[in-house]
């Protein structure tokens, strides 16, 4: 990395390739370097923070810019927006004024662009979401329950907001979420329930599930507690509606399954929930095994958690388990089973795959 950073101005930091990589695509190595460097050079922290805020502002709200475009914009803005002030002002003052102007113009411009985009998106979903709606924002530190006209309940988490029509249409029930919420939906097959975020959409007929879609996070997440949902990327859903295609390219989730949508990669990844829950109340003795064949153990786990377990039956036909697994989580159970049977597991497409050379 460049060793002349002490002499860098705001513009120099904004153009520096290593600095940009740290701001826009940080990793452990760059985080450590810049943390140490700022600790050793506290007088330069102001320049660094200003340049960092500037670069992040340009990248905000999915405004994708490659390095060449970013370089051109940086140079152009710095050149065109330097505030003209009396000659008796210092160089430091001129730079500070320039940064303030750049960041101010950039912030309000991006904010206007974002709000305009959001309004257009909501109008496509349902015009009522822009004209005849209720919006609730949770500014407290505890969750807040919202009961909808159809009997559904939304548990809204702190720093989150949800918008929905004052009256649902006869065809669908549609809400828009920013942040995190748990949905407990009243069944009505004739009026499917849709939860829209900026990046993904989730359709349900009647179920309970969690959606986490904060603006400042890199991923959007959906976890199913009960029932079944279909998850779509915003792009795929809009294409399907544009072409009036009834075969929507969604991903089905069932209890204890989850989806992570990577904003950077625009990719949906199906997985298992971080804390899978028992689907039915199991008696403690259900997980007490005494020389139990491994196929019976896996069968019991599948029944309890609703998650498919893939393994080589022939390879593990001589594997038996003696253990009490009543109080452990699913992952703790799997770790103990694998330790006893000298095997391992991985999660693939929301399924558990066991790897074993036999017992």
mmCIF file of C-alpha atoms in Angstrom:
data_model
loop_
_atom_site.group_PDB
_atom_site.id
_atom_site.type_symbol
_atom_site.label_atom_id
_atom_site.label_comp_id
_atom_site.label_asym_id
_atom_site.label_seq_id
_atom_site.Cartn_x
_atom_site.Cartn_y
_atom_site.Cartn_z
ATOM 1 C CA UNK A 1 0.000 0.000 0.000
ATOM 2 C CA UNK A 2 1.017 3.584 -0.587
ATOM 3 C CA UNK A 3 3.313 4.898 2.143
ATOM 4 C CA UNK A 4 2.697 8.586 1.379
ATOM 5 C CA UNK A 5 -0.812 8.719 2.847
ATOM 6 C CA UNK A 6 0.188 11.405 5.326
ATOM 7 C CA UNK A 7 0.445 13.865 2.439
ATOM 8 C CA UNK A 8 -2.883 12.844 0.905
ATOM 9 C CA UNK A 9 -5.771 15.268 0.495
ATOM 10 C CA UNK A 10 -9.460 14.315 0.363
ATOM 11 C CA UNK A 11 -9.213 14.055 -3.439
ATOM 12 C CA UNK A 12 -6.103 11.850 -3.243
ATOM 13 C CA UNK A 13 -7.800 9.406 -0.871
ATOM 14 C CA UNK A 14 -10.910 9.309 -3.084
ATOM 15 C CA UNK A 15 -8.818 8.351 -6.116
ATOM 16 C CA UNK A 16 -6.511 5.846 -4.408
ATOM 17 C CA UNK A 17 -7.248 2.281 -5.546
ATOM 18 C CA UNK A 18 -6.316 0.600 -2.244
ATOM 19 C CA UNK A 19 -8.356 3.115 -0.258
ATOM 20 C CA UNK A 20 -11.397 2.531 -2.487
ATOM 21 C CA UNK A 21 -11.138 -1.228 -2.098
ATOM 22 C CA UNK A 22 -11.117 -0.846 1.685
ATOM 23 C CA UNK A 23 -14.165 1.461 1.674
ATOM 24 C CA UNK A 24 -16.272 -0.380 -0.909
ATOM 25 C CA UNK A 25 -15.123 -3.996 -0.483
ATOM 26 C CA UNK A 26 -13.428 -4.301 2.917
ATOM 27 C CA UNK A 27 -11.673 -7.444 4.097
ATOM 28 C CA UNK A 28 -9.861 -8.357 7.322
ATOM 29 C CA UNK A 29 -6.448 -7.327 5.991
ATOM 30 C CA UNK A 30 -7.528 -3.854 4.838
ATOM 31 C CA UNK A 31 -9.603 -3.257 7.987
ATOM 32 C CA UNK A 32 -6.573 -4.015 10.147
ATOM 33 C CA UNK A 33 -4.252 -1.837 8.063
ATOM 34 C CA UNK A 34 -6.486 1.253 8.129
ATOM 35 C CA UNK A 35 -7.402 0.865 11.800
ATOM 36 C CA UNK A 36 -3.700 0.793 12.699
ATOM 37 C CA UNK A 37 -2.831 3.611 10.319
ATOM 38 C CA UNK A 38 -5.510 5.939 11.691
ATOM 39 C CA UNK A 39 -4.446 5.134 15.250
ATOM 40 C CA UNK A 40 -0.899 6.173 14.337
ATOM 41 C CA UNK A 41 -2.006 9.241 12.337
ATOM 42 C CA UNK A 42 -4.969 10.768 14.196
ATOM 43 C CA UNK A 43 -4.470 14.145 12.499
ATOM 44 C CA UNK A 44 -5.399 12.544 9.139
ATOM 45 C CA UNK A 45 -8.616 10.885 10.298
ATOM 46 C CA UNK A 46 -10.810 13.811 9.189
ATOM 47 C CA UNK A 47 -9.615 13.531 5.568
ATOM 48 C CA UNK A 48 -10.117 9.767 5.646
ATOM 49 C CA UNK A 49 -13.655 9.957 7.054
ATOM 50 C CA UNK A 50 -14.687 12.610 4.521
ATOM 51 C CA UNK A 51 -13.326 10.630 1.576
ATOM 52 C CA UNK A 52 -14.935 7.453 2.913
ATOM 53 C CA UNK A 53 -18.335 9.141 3.273
ATOM 54 C CA UNK A 54 -18.032 10.548 -0.240
ATOM 55 C CA UNK A 55 -17.284 7.151 -1.821
ATOM 56 C CA UNK A 56 -20.069 5.434 0.124
ATOM 57 C CA UNK A 57 -22.530 8.142 -0.923
ATOM 58 C CA UNK A 58 -21.765 7.498 -4.584
ATOM 59 C CA UNK A 59 -22.331 3.787 -4.108
ATOM 60 C CA UNK A 60 -25.523 4.180 -2.044
ATOM 61 C CA UNK A 61 -28.788 2.674 -3.214
ATOM 62 C CA UNK A 62 -27.289 0.394 -5.861
ATOM 63 C CA UNK A 63 -25.869 3.136 -8.028
ATOM 64 C CA UNK A 64 -23.222 0.858 -9.575
ATOM 65 C CA UNK A 65 -20.032 2.597 -10.675
ATOM 66 C CA UNK A 66 -16.841 0.935 -11.788
ATOM 67 C CA UNK A 67 -13.455 2.366 -10.772
ATOM 68 C CA UNK A 68 -12.988 4.416 -13.975
ATOM 69 C CA UNK A 69 -16.408 6.054 -13.638
ATOM 70 C CA UNK A 70 -15.769 6.726 -9.966
ATOM 71 C CA UNK A 71 -12.431 8.351 -10.798
ATOM 72 C CA UNK A 72 -13.991 10.644 -13.409
ATOM 73 C CA UNK A 73 -16.832 11.713 -11.107
ATOM 74 C CA UNK A 74 -14.479 12.356 -8.200
ATOM 75 C CA UNK A 75 -12.224 14.558 -10.312
ATOM 76 C CA UNK A 76 -15.113 16.391 -11.925
ATOM 77 C CA UNK A 77 -16.954 17.142 -8.685
ATOM 78 C CA UNK A 78 -13.812 18.293 -6.923
ATOM 79 C CA UNK A 79 -12.905 20.507 -9.883
ATOM 80 C CA UNK A 80 -16.323 22.047 -10.417
ATOM 81 C CA UNK A 81 -17.504 22.485 -6.818
ATOM 82 C CA UNK A 82 -14.596 24.059 -5.004
ATOM 83 C CA UNK A 83 -16.150 26.926 -3.070
ATOM 84 C CA UNK A 84 -14.617 30.303 -3.944
ATOM 85 C CA UNK A 85 -13.746 32.182 -0.754
ATOM 86 C CA UNK A 86 -11.530 35.162 0.165
ATOM 87 C CA UNK A 87 -7.806 34.699 -0.297
ATOM 88 C CA UNK A 88 -7.154 35.089 3.440
ATOM 89 C CA UNK A 89 -8.815 31.701 4.151
ATOM 90 C CA UNK A 90 -6.491 28.740 4.655
ATOM 91 C CA UNK A 91 -6.098 25.769 2.328
ATOM 92 C CA UNK A 92 -7.622 23.531 5.030
ATOM 93 C CA UNK A 93 -10.721 25.717 5.125
ATOM 94 C CA UNK A 94 -11.133 25.577 1.328
ATOM 95 C CA UNK A 95 -10.865 21.793 1.275
ATOM 96 C CA UNK A 96 -13.359 21.441 4.137
ATOM 97 C CA UNK A 97 -15.855 23.713 2.379
ATOM 98 C CA UNK A 98 -15.477 21.745 -0.849
ATOM 99 C CA UNK A 99 -16.107 18.459 0.914
ATOM 100 C CA UNK A 100 -19.209 19.843 2.634
ATOM 101 C CA UNK A 101 -20.626 21.017 -0.688
ATOM 102 C CA UNK A 102 -19.862 17.750 -2.473
ATOM 103 C CA UNK A 103 -21.349 15.578 0.229
ATOM 104 C CA UNK A 104 -24.400 17.794 0.606
ATOM 105 C CA UNK A 105 -25.218 17.821 -3.118
ATOM 106 C CA UNK A 106 -24.490 14.119 -3.404
ATOM 107 C CA UNK A 107 -26.651 13.160 -0.428
ATOM 108 C CA UNK A 108 -29.743 15.126 -1.428
ATOM 109 C CA UNK A 109 -29.407 14.104 -5.079
ATOM 110 C CA UNK A 110 -29.178 10.421 -4.196
ATOM 111 C CA UNK A 111 -31.975 10.719 -1.651
ATOM 112 C CA UNK A 112 -34.305 12.301 -4.235
ATOM 113 C CA UNK A 113 -33.385 9.638 -6.766
ATOM 114 C CA UNK A 114 -33.997 6.864 -4.240
ATOM 115 C CA UNK A 115 -37.394 8.184 -3.112
ATOM 116 C CA UNK A 116 -38.463 8.642 -6.722
ATOM 117 C CA UNK A 117 -37.466 5.055 -7.507
ATOM 118 C CA UNK A 118 -39.271 3.773 -4.427
ATOM 119 C CA UNK A 119 -42.499 5.577 -5.339
ATOM 120 C CA UNK A 120 -42.430 4.132 -8.859
ATOM 121 C CA UNK A 121 -41.810 0.648 -7.417
ATOM 122 C CA UNK A 122 -44.726 0.939 -4.969
ATOM 123 C CA UNK A 123 -47.062 2.177 -7.688
ATOM 124 C CA UNK A 124 -46.255 -0.932 -9.712
ATOM 125 C CA UNK A 125 -47.127 -3.141 -6.761
ATOM 126 C CA UNK A 126 -50.339 -1.385 -5.819
ATOM 127 C CA UNK A 127 -51.234 2.295 -6.342
ATOM 128 C CA UNK A 128 -52.832 2.287 -2.880
ATOM 129 C CA UNK A 129 -49.345 2.028 -1.373
ATOM 130 C CA UNK A 130 -48.648 5.579 -2.563
ATOM 131 C CA UNK A 131 -52.056 7.206 -2.133
ATOM 132 C CA UNK A 132 -54.238 5.445 0.434
ATOM 133 C CA UNK A 133 -51.948 3.690 2.878
ATOM 134 C CA UNK A 134 -50.897 3.329 6.511
ATOM 135 C CA UNK A 135 -47.204 3.383 7.381
ATOM 136 C CA UNK A 136 -45.971 2.352 10.808
ATOM 137 C CA UNK A 137 -42.402 2.886 11.977
ATOM 138 C CA UNK A 138 -41.070 1.316 15.161
ATOM 139 C CA UNK A 139 -38.837 3.864 16.880
ATOM 140 C CA UNK A 140 -38.904 2.045 20.201
ATOM 141 C CA UNK A 141 -36.466 -0.547 21.570
ATOM 142 C CA UNK A 142 -39.057 -3.357 21.760
ATOM 143 C CA UNK A 143 -41.041 -5.120 19.041
ATOM 144 C CA UNK A 144 -44.452 -3.725 18.129
ATOM 145 C CA UNK A 145 -47.503 -5.780 17.083
ATOM 146 C CA UNK A 146 -49.692 -4.549 14.223
ATOM 147 C CA UNK A 147 -53.015 -6.250 13.566
ATOM 148 C CA UNK A 148 -54.240 -5.973 9.977
ATOM 149 C CA UNK A 149 -57.865 -5.850 8.827
ATOM 150 C CA UNK A 150 -57.748 -9.528 7.711
ATOM 151 C CA UNK A 151 -56.646 -10.709 11.168
ATOM 152 C CA UNK A 152 -52.967 -11.148 10.225
ATOM 153 C CA UNK A 153 -50.412 -9.877 12.748
ATOM 154 C CA UNK A 154 -47.089 -8.213 11.972
ATOM 155 C CA UNK A 155 -44.471 -8.097 14.716
ATOM 156 C CA UNK A 156 -42.353 -5.088 13.740
ATOM 157 C CA UNK A 157 -38.801 -4.928 15.073
ATOM 158 C CA UNK A 158 -37.029 -1.719 16.180
ATOM 159 C CA UNK A 159 -35.701 0.619 13.459
ATOM 160 C CA UNK A 160 -38.130 -0.921 10.969
ATOM 161 C CA UNK A 161 -41.186 0.317 9.103
ATOM 162 C CA UNK A 162 -44.021 -1.299 7.190
ATOM 163 C CA UNK A 163 -46.535 0.188 4.740
ATOM 164 C CA UNK A 164 -49.864 -1.361 3.718
ATOM 165 C CA UNK A 165 -53.149 -0.208 2.098
ATOM 166 C CA UNK A 166 -55.898 1.029 4.380
ATOM 167 C CA UNK A 167 -57.995 -1.692 2.785
ATOM 168 C CA UNK A 168 -56.671 -4.744 0.957
ATOM 169 C CA UNK A 169 -57.924 -5.486 -2.553
ATOM 170 C CA UNK A 170 -60.068 -8.526 -3.357
ATOM 171 C CA UNK A 171 -57.195 -10.155 -5.293
ATOM 172 C CA UNK A 172 -54.190 -9.805 -2.957
ATOM 173 C CA UNK A 173 -52.880 -8.487 0.351
ATOM 174 C CA UNK A 174 -49.672 -6.521 -0.228
ATOM 175 C CA UNK A 175 -47.313 -4.836 2.229
ATOM 176 C CA UNK A 176 -43.936 -3.133 1.883
ATOM 177 C CA UNK A 177 -41.208 -3.635 4.496
ATOM 178 C CA UNK A 178 -37.957 -1.880 5.347
ATOM 179 C CA UNK A 179 -36.172 -3.548 8.260
ATOM 180 C CA UNK A 180 -37.242 -6.691 10.114
ATOM 181 C CA UNK A 181 -40.661 -8.156 10.881
ATOM 182 C CA UNK A 182 -42.277 -11.457 11.801
ATOM 183 C CA UNK A 183 -45.519 -12.211 9.947
ATOM 184 C CA UNK A 184 -48.333 -14.433 11.226
ATOM 185 C CA UNK A 185 -50.722 -14.582 8.282
ATOM 186 C CA UNK A 186 -54.428 -15.471 8.272
ATOM 187 C CA UNK A 187 -55.162 -18.102 5.608
ATOM 188 C CA UNK A 188 -57.090 -16.959 2.551
ATOM 189 C CA UNK A 189 -56.202 -18.871 -0.656
ATOM 190 C CA UNK A 190 -58.225 -16.418 -2.752
ATOM 191 C CA UNK A 191 -56.146 -13.460 -1.539
ATOM 192 C CA UNK A 192 -52.438 -14.403 -1.303
ATOM 193 C CA UNK A 193 -50.330 -12.309 1.032
ATOM 194 C CA UNK A 194 -47.242 -10.576 -0.426
ATOM 195 C CA UNK A 195 -44.350 -8.980 1.470
ATOM 196 C CA UNK A 196 -42.264 -6.686 -0.752
ATOM 197 C CA UNK A 197 -38.808 -5.315 0.012
ATOM 198 C CA UNK A 198 -36.400 -3.396 -2.198
ATOM 199 C CA UNK A 199 -34.816 -6.617 -3.443
ATOM 200 C CA UNK A 200 -37.054 -9.638 -2.895
ATOM 201 C CA UNK A 201 -40.745 -10.477 -2.654
ATOM 202 C CA UNK A 202 -42.339 -13.240 -0.578
ATOM 203 C CA UNK A 203 -45.735 -14.808 -1.347
ATOM 204 C CA UNK A 204 -47.740 -16.805 1.199
ATOM 205 C CA UNK A 205 -51.236 -18.227 1.560
ATOM 206 C CA UNK A 206 -51.152 -18.736 5.313
ATOM 207 C CA UNK A 207 -48.057 -19.174 7.438
ATOM 208 C CA UNK A 208 -45.624 -17.550 9.859
ATOM 209 C CA UNK A 209 -42.211 -16.300 8.780
ATOM 210 C CA UNK A 210 -39.519 -13.678 9.339
ATOM 211 C CA UNK A 211 -38.243 -11.111 6.834
ATOM 212 C CA UNK A 212 -35.097 -9.076 7.480
ATOM 213 C CA UNK A 213 -34.337 -6.342 4.925
ATOM 214 C CA UNK A 214 -32.498 -3.353 6.410
ATOM 215 C CA UNK A 215 -31.254 -0.702 3.971
ATOM 216 C CA UNK A 216 -27.708 -0.709 5.373
ATOM 217 C CA UNK A 217 -27.156 -4.490 5.255
ATOM 218 C CA UNK A 218 -25.648 -6.499 2.401
ATOM 219 C CA UNK A 219 -28.174 -9.352 2.558
ATOM 220 C CA UNK A 220 -31.937 -9.782 2.758
ATOM 221 C CA UNK A 221 -33.189 -12.825 4.680
ATOM 222 C CA UNK A 222 -36.435 -14.810 4.887
ATOM 223 C CA UNK A 223 -36.962 -17.597 7.458
ATOM 224 C CA UNK A 224 -40.074 -19.791 7.615
ATOM 225 C CA UNK A 225 -41.519 -20.867 10.955
ATOM 226 C CA UNK A 226 -44.680 -22.667 9.755
ATOM 227 C CA UNK A 227 -46.363 -23.311 6.408
ATOM 228 C CA UNK A 228 -44.807 -22.573 3.043
ATOM 229 C CA UNK A 229 -43.713 -19.460 1.125
ATOM 230 C CA UNK A 230 -42.344 -18.622 -2.315
ATOM 231 C CA UNK A 231 -39.481 -16.117 -2.568
ATOM 232 C CA UNK A 232 -38.684 -14.138 -5.713
ATOM 233 C CA UNK A 233 -36.031 -11.628 -6.622
ATOM 234 C CA UNK A 234 -37.524 -8.264 -7.511
ATOM 235 C CA UNK A 235 -36.051 -8.456 -11.016
ATOM 236 C CA UNK A 236 -37.501 -11.910 -11.775
ATOM 237 C CA UNK A 237 -40.913 -10.932 -10.452
ATOM 238 C CA UNK A 238 -41.049 -7.734 -12.511
ATOM 239 C CA UNK A 239 -40.030 -9.624 -15.670
ATOM 240 C CA UNK A 240 -42.712 -12.231 -15.088
ATOM 241 C CA UNK A 241 -45.405 -9.588 -14.564
ATOM 242 C CA UNK A 242 -44.236 -7.637 -17.622
ATOM 243 C CA UNK A 243 -44.564 -10.708 -19.837
ATOM 244 C CA UNK A 244 -47.719 -11.873 -18.030
ATOM 245 C CA UNK A 245 -45.991 -15.138 -17.242
ATOM 246 C CA UNK A 246 -47.756 -17.314 -14.684
ATOM 247 C CA UNK A 247 -44.705 -19.560 -14.233
ATOM 248 C CA UNK A 248 -42.871 -17.404 -11.715
ATOM 249 C CA UNK A 249 -39.225 -18.260 -10.978
ATOM 250 C CA UNK A 250 -39.567 -18.457 -7.207
ATOM 251 C CA UNK A 251 -37.893 -20.614 -4.561
ATOM 252 C CA UNK A 252 -40.114 -22.599 -2.193
ATOM 253 C CA UNK A 253 -39.364 -22.510 1.537
ATOM 254 C CA UNK A 254 -40.841 -24.834 4.147
ATOM 255 C CA UNK A 255 -40.480 -24.787 7.975
ATOM 256 C CA UNK A 256 -36.914 -24.302 9.267
ATOM 257 C CA UNK A 257 -35.716 -23.255 5.815
ATOM 258 C CA UNK A 258 -34.329 -19.824 4.932
ATOM 259 C CA UNK A 259 -33.157 -17.750 2.010
ATOM 260 C CA UNK A 260 -30.345 -15.238 1.888
ATOM 261 C CA UNK A 261 -30.408 -12.747 -0.962
ATOM 262 C CA UNK A 262 -26.978 -11.278 -1.689
ATOM 263 C CA UNK A 263 -27.479 -7.694 -2.852
ATOM 264 C CA UNK A 264 -23.980 -7.459 -4.350
ATOM 265 C CA UNK A 265 -24.352 -10.691 -6.345
ATOM 266 C CA UNK A 266 -28.139 -10.475 -6.938
ATOM 267 C CA UNK A 267 -28.362 -14.152 -5.940
ATOM 268 C CA UNK A 268 -30.778 -16.196 -3.826
ATOM 269 C CA UNK A 269 -29.210 -18.876 -1.611
ATOM 270 C CA UNK A 270 -31.441 -21.457 0.066
ATOM 271 C CA UNK A 271 -30.309 -22.774 3.454
ATOM 272 C CA UNK A 272 -31.474 -23.959 6.880
ATOM 273 C CA UNK A 273 -32.496 -21.519 9.610
ATOM 274 C CA UNK A 274 -29.803 -20.599 12.125
ATOM 275 C CA UNK A 275 -31.950 -21.940 14.961
ATOM 276 C CA UNK A 276 -34.230 -24.702 13.612
ATOM 277 C CA UNK A 277 -37.210 -25.353 15.865
ATOM 278 C CA UNK A 278 -39.120 -28.558 16.595
ATOM 279 C CA UNK A 279 -42.202 -28.719 14.378
ATOM 280 C CA UNK A 280 -44.165 -30.742 16.914
ATOM 281 C CA UNK A 281 -43.761 -31.086 20.651
ATOM 282 C CA UNK A 282 -41.483 -34.082 21.071
ATOM 283 C CA UNK A 283 -41.250 -36.071 24.311
ATOM 284 C CA UNK A 284 -37.715 -35.963 25.806
ATOM 285 C CA UNK A 285 -37.334 -39.718 25.347
ATOM 286 C CA UNK A 286 -37.777 -39.281 21.581
ATOM 287 C CA UNK A 287 -34.102 -38.321 21.361
ATOM 288 C CA UNK A 288 -32.745 -40.954 23.743
ATOM 289 C CA UNK A 289 -31.088 -43.676 21.675
ATOM 290 C CA UNK A 290 -29.731 -47.029 22.869
ATOM 291 C CA UNK A 291 -27.794 -48.865 20.154
ATOM 292 C CA UNK A 292 -30.253 -47.401 17.647
ATOM 293 C CA UNK A 293 -29.566 -48.008 13.922
ATOM 294 C CA UNK A 294 -28.442 -44.749 12.314
ATOM 295 C CA UNK A 295 -31.299 -44.800 9.797
ATOM 296 C CA UNK A 296 -33.795 -44.656 12.693
ATOM 297 C CA UNK A 297 -31.888 -41.743 14.229
ATOM 298 C CA UNK A 298 -31.954 -39.747 11.001
ATOM 299 C CA UNK A 299 -35.621 -40.619 10.477
ATOM 300 C CA UNK A 300 -36.442 -39.193 13.911
ATOM 301 C CA UNK A 301 -34.546 -35.960 13.175
ATOM 302 C CA UNK A 302 -36.289 -35.514 9.817
ATOM 303 C CA UNK A 303 -39.696 -35.964 11.454
ATOM 304 C CA UNK A 304 -38.890 -33.556 14.293
ATOM 305 C CA UNK A 305 -37.416 -30.711 12.211
ATOM 306 C CA UNK A 306 -38.869 -31.276 8.743
ATOM 307 C CA UNK A 307 -35.409 -31.213 7.136
ATOM 308 C CA UNK A 308 -34.293 -33.892 4.678
ATOM 309 C CA UNK A 309 -31.126 -35.801 5.571
ATOM 310 C CA UNK A 310 -29.109 -37.382 2.759
ATOM 311 C CA UNK A 311 -26.629 -40.169 3.513
ATOM 312 C CA UNK A 312 -25.289 -43.392 2.028
ATOM 313 C CA UNK A 313 -27.440 -46.091 3.638
ATOM 314 C CA UNK A 314 -25.154 -48.909 2.509
ATOM 315 C CA UNK A 315 -22.077 -47.118 3.803
ATOM 316 C CA UNK A 316 -23.620 -46.499 7.241
ATOM 317 C CA UNK A 317 -25.607 -49.722 7.694
ATOM 318 C CA UNK A 318 -23.339 -50.800 10.567
ATOM 319 C CA UNK A 319 -23.560 -47.458 12.391
ATOM 320 C CA UNK A 320 -25.428 -47.438 15.718
ATOM 321 C CA UNK A 321 -25.993 -44.643 18.228
ATOM 322 C CA UNK A 322 -26.194 -44.656 21.998
ATOM 323 C CA UNK A 323 -26.765 -41.111 23.236
ATOM 324 C CA UNK A 324 -29.228 -38.746 24.900
ATOM 325 C CA UNK A 325 -29.876 -35.715 22.678
ATOM 326 C CA UNK A 326 -32.978 -34.273 24.348
ATOM 327 C CA UNK A 327 -31.659 -30.811 25.258
ATOM 328 C CA UNK A 328 -29.401 -30.094 22.284
ATOM 329 C CA UNK A 329 -30.194 -27.946 19.272
ATOM 330 C CA UNK A 330 -30.340 -29.577 15.843
ATOM 331 C CA UNK A 331 -26.761 -28.566 15.036
ATOM 332 C CA UNK A 332 -25.510 -29.824 18.407
ATOM 333 C CA UNK A 333 -27.285 -33.125 17.777
ATOM 334 C CA UNK A 334 -25.623 -33.411 14.362
ATOM 335 C CA UNK A 335 -22.186 -32.633 15.782
ATOM 336 C CA UNK A 336 -22.523 -35.348 18.428
ATOM 337 C CA UNK A 337 -23.874 -37.908 15.957
ATOM 338 C CA UNK A 338 -21.037 -37.216 13.534
ATOM 339 C CA UNK A 339 -18.431 -37.423 16.304
ATOM 340 C CA UNK A 340 -19.724 -40.809 17.461
ATOM 341 C CA UNK A 341 -20.040 -42.228 13.916
ATOM 342 C CA UNK A 342 -16.768 -40.691 12.639
ATOM 343 C CA UNK A 343 -18.605 -38.750 9.946
ATOM 344 C CA UNK A 344 -19.251 -35.124 8.988
ATOM 345 C CA UNK A 345 -22.082 -33.069 7.568
ATOM 346 C CA UNK A 346 -22.732 -30.023 5.413
ATOM 347 C CA UNK A 347 -25.791 -28.000 4.416
ATOM 348 C CA UNK A 348 -26.631 -28.118 0.714
ATOM 349 C CA UNK A 349 -29.784 -26.487 -0.688
ATOM 350 C CA UNK A 350 -31.489 -26.551 2.738
ATOM 351 C CA UNK A 351 -30.735 -30.263 3.161
ATOM 352 C CA UNK A 352 -28.306 -32.025 5.492
ATOM 353 C CA UNK A 353 -25.731 -34.139 3.676
ATOM 354 C CA UNK A 354 -23.817 -36.696 5.786
ATOM 355 C CA UNK A 355 -20.356 -37.785 4.678
ATOM 356 C CA UNK A 356 -19.099 -41.074 6.123
ATOM 357 C CA UNK A 357 -16.626 -43.870 5.342
ATOM 358 C CA UNK A 358 -18.662 -46.279 7.433
ATOM 359 C CA UNK A 359 -18.505 -47.384 11.056
#
